[in-house]
């Protein structure tokens, strides 16, 4: 078990290092965006004087390197800064303060996690179940149909799948609401109904990958001698797959599931905008639009951290699920 | 071109037609129900601070529901009192406003003269970024002259002053509690804030005992949902998730119109799309070149192809059908390549090539419009080179800086307001550098009209100014763009809806009802 702990710590360290590199990339990329907050917020009213005033207020006139280290320092102490948009408002009032990025992101992030949770609750069982069935009935009409269906849904852009679902489930048969504007204090049942369409859209996007990996890794094992042995013992095909093949096929499946979960957090931008879902993706788009750099950077960083952490989890889980890795010689 | 009456054409569209055919009586307003609207123009930076308001979501939430101003532009364009009961001036420089009595803020505080003074003062100050600062800084003195009376002294006569006070930035906050009122949204409006999540959603409920009584505010509750994405907004209306949406894409308008549950409302207002030229710079300082362009632009084609018919040709003046002194009967400039070629020759610039900067940040379809201009002008021998500019930073890097570019104005309630925003010599947004050198007469008339209280004389003045701009002005204004919005057939609206701003001047919570 000690080795596992060592591996985890090692990976965590590497993850942090990756995050540091990512932070540099994010910072440079965000600052390379044309136009800045002052210009965007003032729009047609951007006179030289007003622009300079806002830049000075927000510290945008400082050199890039200084701004980076100030940001990095704040981040290390858990202070992601204050949203420009909110700061501008606060200073207009003659006060200080304003809403910090953490306060602004927290409820949105919770919403995104809720959406990801609902999606995962639907997508993972469906994908693994379909994968097992496809392996069991491989090369039958069912297998082919499942493959074609999931592959076509993954091949279409998300917004297209979203509109197809809206057309069939909201416009032609008004079963589900096309608007997913959930808010704090909404009853859980309604929240779930409103989240269903975006969750289904995301499900369609992620199922194929997981299902095909499940199918492939199980089929891969079905040729091995110990499965043949089991078959010769006369065990039912379903039991062979679930009891004998699946445990050994878990590592790659978990890997793919983790990757897809990461995608559910970072890749929801388009879906959230289409369904007007107030998650972190929508906040990200709105913030990029007005060049609210602290929020954009924080969102990017959260996305990066989610990816790194879930990859780490995938690694650890596949180690734990594999006795050979769990007990190295 | 169709002639429109002064207050603009109102196409009541399907509703009137259907009701007329089925013989259903147009039901009267009744209290009750909930208005759910999907609105664009929402930002995560939104707040109840009127100094920062610039787009529909906050204007409809603040001035349209939760807060009030001193005066209000009614749907027919006339000025009525909101928190002011009456006003008077003998010289257009000293204005006495009598305030409404028995008005309370949502927190119970009574409304009085001090609230007016403090609410206006918050737009001043060196650091202020308020767009209404130019209006307020012309007030040299604000005093409480009675229990319910405020007297304003201006630095120069301004006959439109009561109109200016209807600006959506000039909301009334409770004195001494402005900070609190901005944080929590405490106004005197018909609706009291229940919850507000910037860039996401606003919910408010009807105040039980309101000074507007039974003449306005028919809904028990309103919910405004921020939907900046066009398609999502259309879907929300189509699936009945919301009762009303603003800014319908012209391309899908006919599809929505075909749906029996949806009513399209369309009004022509003062919103106009422009191509300003910097008249201080060569070659645009040459009036003959400007005339050549005025004849070389095909306005009707732009209305047909850029607005898909949802607009009206303009005459190079910013004064539109929503304005009081709109000179709609003034002779229309038409596309005439021969005339254009003639003036080009007069200018001695037969082989000129002009760079025209455009980006869709200026208005939807600006690049296409620039290319149409390029094509129509080339018939007359005017060479135009369309430079596509990045949308980011367009207003800082291109507008007011490039000699010839695309732009837009949402228009203003009064002639003087519009002219003094963009056509008065030396003002920061004068996007054609229009000044005494171009037309001393225009600047003279501008000052005269501002101080004039006699309505007939003002009509003469503003008509002459519109003619000067049509004949010599430095801005090509080919079209006024309509405001097109979609409503559920369940909603009732007055026959005339406001054309100064989208969604009945953003006051749908006050003026519309559930049938």
PDB file of N, CA, C and O in Angstrom, chain B residues 390-436:
ATOM      1  N   UNK B 390     -11.236  43.842 -36.971  1.00  0.00           N
ATOM      2  CA  UNK B 390     -11.646  42.899 -35.926  1.00  0.00           C
ATOM      3  C   UNK B 390     -12.728  43.499 -35.033  1.00  0.00           C
ATOM      4  O   UNK B 390     -12.740  44.710 -34.794  1.00  0.00           O
ATOM      5  N   UNK B 391     -13.645  42.648 -34.578  1.00  0.00           N
ATOM      6  CA  UNK B 391     -14.743  43.137 -33.739  1.00  0.00           C
ATOM      7  C   UNK B 391     -14.226  43.604 -32.379  1.00  0.00           C
ATOM      8  O   UNK B 391     -14.742  44.543 -31.801  1.00  0.00           O
ATOM      9  N   UNK B 392     -13.183  42.945 -31.892  1.00  0.00           N
ATOM     10  CA  UNK B 392     -12.639  43.344 -30.595  1.00  0.00           C
ATOM     11  C   UNK B 392     -11.975  44.699 -30.699  1.00  0.00           C
ATOM     12  O   UNK B 392     -11.141  44.922 -31.563  1.00  0.00           O
ATOM     13  N   UNK B 393     -12.328  45.561 -29.801  1.00  0.00           N
ATOM     14  CA  UNK B 393     -11.711  46.879 -29.782  1.00  0.00           C
ATOM     15  C   UNK B 393     -12.154  47.758 -30.925  1.00  0.00           C
ATOM     16  O   UNK B 393     -11.518  48.786 -31.192  1.00  0.00           O
ATOM     17  N   UNK B 394     -13.237  47.388 -31.606  1.00  0.00           N
ATOM     18  CA  UNK B 394     -13.688  48.191 -32.757  1.00  0.00           C
ATOM     19  C   UNK B 394     -13.985  49.621 -32.345  1.00  0.00           C
ATOM     20  O   UNK B 394     -13.600  50.578 -33.002  1.00  0.00           O
ATOM     21  N   UNK B 395     -14.670  49.757 -31.197  1.00  0.00           N
ATOM     22  CA  UNK B 395     -15.084  51.104 -30.776  1.00  0.00           C
ATOM     23  C   UNK B 395     -13.907  51.945 -30.307  1.00  0.00           C
ATOM     24  O   UNK B 395     -13.976  53.168 -30.329  1.00  0.00           O
ATOM     25  N   UNK B 396     -12.824  51.297 -29.871  1.00  0.00           N
ATOM     26  CA  UNK B 396     -11.677  52.086 -29.422  1.00  0.00           C
ATOM     27  C   UNK B 396     -10.693  52.341 -30.553  1.00  0.00           C
ATOM     28  O   UNK B 396     -10.040  53.378 -30.586  1.00  0.00           O
ATOM     29  N   UNK B 397     -10.578  51.374 -31.460  1.00  0.00           N
ATOM     30  CA  UNK B 397      -9.508  51.496 -32.450  1.00  0.00           C
ATOM     31  C   UNK B 397      -9.968  51.989 -33.818  1.00  0.00           C
ATOM     32  O   UNK B 397      -9.156  52.468 -34.603  1.00  0.00           O
ATOM     33  N   UNK B 398     -11.217  51.825 -34.117  1.00  0.00           N
ATOM     34  CA  UNK B 398     -11.676  52.166 -35.465  1.00  0.00           C
ATOM     35  C   UNK B 398     -12.619  53.371 -35.446  1.00  0.00           C
ATOM     36  O   UNK B 398     -12.366  54.396 -36.069  1.00  0.00           O
ATOM     37  N   UNK B 399     -13.684  53.229 -34.697  1.00  0.00           N
ATOM     38  CA  UNK B 399     -14.680  54.296 -34.622  1.00  0.00           C
ATOM     39  C   UNK B 399     -14.034  55.565 -34.069  1.00  0.00           C
ATOM     40  O   UNK B 399     -13.242  55.503 -33.131  1.00  0.00           O
ATOM     41  N   UNK B 400     -14.330  56.700 -34.646  1.00  0.00           N
ATOM     42  CA  UNK B 400     -13.765  58.003 -34.289  1.00  0.00           C
ATOM     43  C   UNK B 400     -12.308  58.147 -34.719  1.00  0.00           C
ATOM     44  O   UNK B 400     -11.721  59.198 -34.574  1.00  0.00           O
ATOM     45  N   UNK B 401     -11.696  57.064 -35.227  1.00  0.00           N
ATOM     46  CA  UNK B 401     -10.287  57.136 -35.593  1.00  0.00           C
ATOM     47  C   UNK B 401     -10.083  56.967 -37.095  1.00  0.00           C
ATOM     48  O   UNK B 401      -9.297  57.681 -37.705  1.00  0.00           O
ATOM     49  N   UNK B 402     -10.785  56.022 -37.684  1.00  0.00           N
ATOM     50  CA  UNK B 402     -10.639  55.801 -39.120  1.00  0.00           C
ATOM     51  C   UNK B 402     -11.516  56.811 -39.866  1.00  0.00           C
ATOM     52  O   UNK B 402     -12.610  57.156 -39.415  1.00  0.00           O
ATOM     53  N   UNK B 403     -11.057  57.230 -41.022  1.00  0.00           N
ATOM     54  CA  UNK B 403     -11.734  58.277 -41.781  1.00  0.00           C
ATOM     55  C   UNK B 403     -13.180  57.926 -42.145  1.00  0.00           C
ATOM     56  O   UNK B 403     -14.035  58.782 -42.224  1.00  0.00           O
ATOM     57  N   UNK B 404     -13.409  56.664 -42.452  1.00  0.00           N
ATOM     58  CA  UNK B 404     -14.693  56.261 -43.002  1.00  0.00           C
ATOM     59  C   UNK B 404     -14.963  54.864 -42.454  1.00  0.00           C
ATOM     60  O   UNK B 404     -14.175  53.954 -42.690  1.00  0.00           O
ATOM     61  N   UNK B 405     -16.023  54.712 -41.661  1.00  0.00           N
ATOM     62  CA  UNK B 405     -16.254  53.406 -41.056  1.00  0.00           C
ATOM     63  C   UNK B 405     -17.747  53.166 -40.860  1.00  0.00           C
ATOM     64  O   UNK B 405     -18.573  54.002 -41.214  1.00  0.00           O
ATOM     65  N   UNK B 406     -18.077  52.014 -40.331  1.00  0.00           N
ATOM     66  CA  UNK B 406     -19.479  51.686 -40.050  1.00  0.00           C
ATOM     67  C   UNK B 406     -19.744  51.902 -38.574  1.00  0.00           C
ATOM     68  O   UNK B 406     -18.857  51.701 -37.751  1.00  0.00           O
ATOM     69  N   UNK B 407     -20.956  52.314 -38.244  1.00  0.00           N
ATOM     70  CA  UNK B 407     -21.293  52.546 -36.844  1.00  0.00           C
ATOM     71  C   UNK B 407     -22.811  52.440 -36.660  1.00  0.00           C
ATOM     72  O   UNK B 407     -23.524  52.160 -37.619  1.00  0.00           O
ATOM     73  N   UNK B 408     -23.274  52.648 -35.447  1.00  0.00           N
ATOM     74  CA  UNK B 408     -24.726  52.659 -35.216  1.00  0.00           C
ATOM     75  C   UNK B 408     -25.029  53.590 -34.060  1.00  0.00           C
ATOM     76  O   UNK B 408     -24.162  53.912 -33.252  1.00  0.00           O
ATOM     77  N   UNK B 409     -26.258  54.028 -33.996  1.00  0.00           N
ATOM     78  CA  UNK B 409     -26.740  54.796 -32.850  1.00  0.00           C
ATOM     79  C   UNK B 409     -28.113  54.263 -32.479  1.00  0.00           C
ATOM     80  O   UNK B 409     -28.919  53.981 -33.364  1.00  0.00           O
ATOM     81  N   UNK B 410     -28.367  54.138 -31.174  1.00  0.00           N
ATOM     82  CA  UNK B 410     -29.699  53.673 -30.792  1.00  0.00           C
ATOM     83  C   UNK B 410     -30.692  54.825 -30.844  1.00  0.00           C
ATOM     84  O   UNK B 410     -31.883  54.627 -30.702  1.00  0.00           O
ATOM     85  N   UNK B 411     -30.199  56.043 -31.088  1.00  0.00           N
ATOM     86  CA  UNK B 411     -31.114  57.172 -31.188  1.00  0.00           C
ATOM     87  C   UNK B 411     -31.390  57.790 -29.826  1.00  0.00           C
ATOM     88  O   UNK B 411     -31.081  57.211 -28.789  1.00  0.00           O
ATOM     89  N   UNK B 412     -31.948  58.962 -29.824  1.00  0.00           N
ATOM     90  CA  UNK B 412     -32.257  59.656 -28.577  1.00  0.00           C
ATOM     91  C   UNK B 412     -33.702  60.142 -28.631  1.00  0.00           C
ATOM     92  O   UNK B 412     -34.283  60.275 -29.701  1.00  0.00           O
ATOM     93  N   UNK B 413     -34.246  60.440 -27.454  1.00  0.00           N
ATOM     94  CA  UNK B 413     -35.650  60.819 -27.375  1.00  0.00           C
ATOM     95  C   UNK B 413     -35.914  62.178 -28.004  1.00  0.00           C
ATOM     96  O   UNK B 413     -36.993  62.426 -28.524  1.00  0.00           O
ATOM     97  N   UNK B 414     -34.944  63.067 -27.959  1.00  0.00           N
ATOM     98  CA  UNK B 414     -35.190  64.394 -28.513  1.00  0.00           C
ATOM     99  C   UNK B 414     -34.115  64.759 -29.528  1.00  0.00           C
ATOM    100  O   UNK B 414     -33.017  64.205 -29.519  1.00  0.00           O
ATOM    101  N   UNK B 415     -34.457  65.714 -30.372  1.00  0.00           N
ATOM    102  CA  UNK B 415     -33.558  66.164 -31.425  1.00  0.00           C
ATOM    103  C   UNK B 415     -32.287  66.743 -30.824  1.00  0.00           C
ATOM    104  O   UNK B 415     -31.175  66.416 -31.236  1.00  0.00           O
ATOM    105  N   UNK B 416     -32.490  67.630 -29.826  1.00  0.00           N
ATOM    106  CA  UNK B 416     -31.330  68.287 -29.249  1.00  0.00           C
ATOM    107  C   UNK B 416     -30.379  67.285 -28.613  1.00  0.00           C
ATOM    108  O   UNK B 416     -29.166  67.378 -28.728  1.00  0.00           O
ATOM    109  N   UNK B 417     -30.947  66.299 -27.955  1.00  0.00           N
ATOM    110  CA  UNK B 417     -30.165  65.277 -27.276  1.00  0.00           C
ATOM    111  C   UNK B 417     -29.294  64.522 -28.292  1.00  0.00           C
ATOM    112  O   UNK B 417     -28.112  64.296 -28.095  1.00  0.00           O
ATOM    113  N   UNK B 418     -29.925  64.154 -29.411  1.00  0.00           N
ATOM    114  CA  UNK B 418     -29.200  63.433 -30.443  1.00  0.00           C
ATOM    115  C   UNK B 418     -28.099  64.306 -31.040  1.00  0.00           C
ATOM    116  O   UNK B 418     -26.938  63.903 -31.141  1.00  0.00           O
ATOM    117  N   UNK B 419     -28.476  65.535 -31.412  1.00  0.00           N
ATOM    118  CA  UNK B 419     -27.495  66.423 -32.039  1.00  0.00           C
ATOM    119  C   UNK B 419     -26.367  66.764 -31.077  1.00  0.00           C
ATOM    120  O   UNK B 419     -25.202  66.802 -31.470  1.00  0.00           O
ATOM    121  N   UNK B 420     -26.712  66.995 -29.795  1.00  0.00           N
ATOM    122  CA  UNK B 420     -25.642  67.387 -28.888  1.00  0.00           C
ATOM    123  C   UNK B 420     -24.799  66.194 -28.457  1.00  0.00           C
ATOM    124  O   UNK B 420     -23.735  66.355 -27.888  1.00  0.00           O
ATOM    125  N   UNK B 421     -25.262  64.977 -28.764  1.00  0.00           N
ATOM    126  CA  UNK B 421     -24.414  63.814 -28.490  1.00  0.00           C
ATOM    127  C   UNK B 421     -23.406  63.598 -29.607  1.00  0.00           C
ATOM    128  O   UNK B 421     -22.286  63.175 -29.365  1.00  0.00           O
ATOM    129  N   UNK B 422     -23.795  63.865 -30.849  1.00  0.00           N
ATOM    130  CA  UNK B 422     -22.933  63.445 -31.956  1.00  0.00           C
ATOM    131  C   UNK B 422     -22.729  64.489 -33.046  1.00  0.00           C
ATOM    132  O   UNK B 422     -21.991  64.242 -34.000  1.00  0.00           O
ATOM    133  N   UNK B 423     -23.372  65.649 -32.954  1.00  0.00           N
ATOM    134  CA  UNK B 423     -23.223  66.614 -34.049  1.00  0.00           C
ATOM    135  C   UNK B 423     -22.832  68.007 -33.568  1.00  0.00           C
ATOM    136  O   UNK B 423     -22.683  68.926 -34.357  1.00  0.00           O
ATOM    137  N   UNK B 424     -22.680  68.166 -32.254  1.00  0.00           N
ATOM    138  CA  UNK B 424     -22.271  69.471 -31.742  1.00  0.00           C
ATOM    139  C   UNK B 424     -20.752  69.556 -31.820  1.00  0.00           C
ATOM    140  O   UNK B 424     -20.052  68.588 -31.513  1.00  0.00           O
ATOM    141  N   UNK B 425     -20.278  70.713 -32.220  1.00  0.00           N
ATOM    142  CA  UNK B 425     -18.834  70.868 -32.378  1.00  0.00           C
ATOM    143  C   UNK B 425     -18.095  70.500 -31.094  1.00  0.00           C
ATOM    144  O   UNK B 425     -18.414  70.977 -30.010  1.00  0.00           O
ATOM    145  N   UNK B 426     -17.126  69.607 -31.239  1.00  0.00           N
ATOM    146  CA  UNK B 426     -16.235  69.323 -30.120  1.00  0.00           C
ATOM    147  C   UNK B 426     -16.695  68.267 -29.134  1.00  0.00           C
ATOM    148  O   UNK B 426     -15.936  67.882 -28.256  1.00  0.00           O
ATOM    149  N   UNK B 427     -17.922  67.758 -29.214  1.00  0.00           N
ATOM    150  CA  UNK B 427     -18.321  66.736 -28.237  1.00  0.00           C
ATOM    151  C   UNK B 427     -17.597  65.421 -28.558  1.00  0.00           C
ATOM    152  O   UNK B 427     -17.289  65.147 -29.717  1.00  0.00           O
ATOM    153  N   UNK B 428     -17.300  64.617 -27.510  1.00  0.00           N
ATOM    154  CA  UNK B 428     -16.424  63.451 -27.724  1.00  0.00           C
ATOM    155  C   UNK B 428     -16.960  62.420 -28.720  1.00  0.00           C
ATOM    156  O   UNK B 428     -16.169  61.730 -29.361  1.00  0.00           O
ATOM    157  N   UNK B 429     -18.266  62.277 -28.846  1.00  0.00           N
ATOM    158  CA  UNK B 429     -18.804  61.247 -29.740  1.00  0.00           C
ATOM    159  C   UNK B 429     -19.166  61.800 -31.112  1.00  0.00           C
ATOM    160  O   UNK B 429     -19.912  61.174 -31.848  1.00  0.00           O
ATOM    161  N   UNK B 430     -18.675  62.977 -31.435  1.00  0.00           N
ATOM    162  CA  UNK B 430     -18.973  63.566 -32.737  1.00  0.00           C
ATOM    163  C   UNK B 430     -18.230  62.769 -33.798  1.00  0.00           C
ATOM    164  O   UNK B 430     -17.083  63.059 -34.142  1.00  0.00           O
ATOM    165  N   UNK B 431     -18.869  61.750 -34.323  1.00  0.00           N
ATOM    166  CA  UNK B 431     -18.129  60.798 -35.144  1.00  0.00           C
ATOM    167  C   UNK B 431     -17.938  61.248 -36.591  1.00  0.00           C
ATOM    168  O   UNK B 431     -17.408  60.503 -37.408  1.00  0.00           O
ATOM    169  N   UNK B 432     -18.364  62.478 -36.916  1.00  0.00           N
ATOM    170  CA  UNK B 432     -18.029  62.985 -38.246  1.00  0.00           C
ATOM    171  C   UNK B 432     -17.236  64.292 -38.124  1.00  0.00           C
ATOM    172  O   UNK B 432     -17.038  64.989 -39.099  1.00  0.00           O
ATOM    173  N   UNK B 433     -16.788  64.611 -36.899  1.00  0.00           N
ATOM    174  CA  UNK B 433     -16.077  65.862 -36.640  1.00  0.00           C
ATOM    175  C   UNK B 433     -16.847  67.038 -37.227  1.00  0.00           C
ATOM    176  O   UNK B 433     -16.289  67.956 -37.811  1.00  0.00           O
ATOM    177  N   UNK B 434     -18.144  67.008 -37.058  1.00  0.00           N
ATOM    178  CA  UNK B 434     -19.048  67.981 -37.632  1.00  0.00           C
ATOM    179  C   UNK B 434     -18.933  69.266 -36.811  1.00  0.00           C
ATOM    180  O   UNK B 434     -19.083  69.247 -35.594  1.00  0.00           O
ATOM    181  N   UNK B 435     -18.646  70.379 -37.473  1.00  0.00           N
ATOM    182  CA  UNK B 435     -18.443  71.602 -36.702  1.00  0.00           C
ATOM    183  C   UNK B 435     -18.795  72.848 -37.483  1.00  0.00           C
ATOM    184  O   UNK B 435     -19.429  72.785 -38.545  1.00  0.00           O
ATOM    185  N   UNK B 436     -18.388  73.990 -36.930  1.00  0.00           N
ATOM    186  CA  UNK B 436     -18.728  75.268 -37.572  1.00  0.00           C
ATOM    187  C   UNK B 436     -18.086  75.386 -38.940  1.00  0.00           C
ATOM    188  O   UNK B 436     -18.616  76.048 -39.828  1.00  0.00           O
TER     189      UNK B 436
END
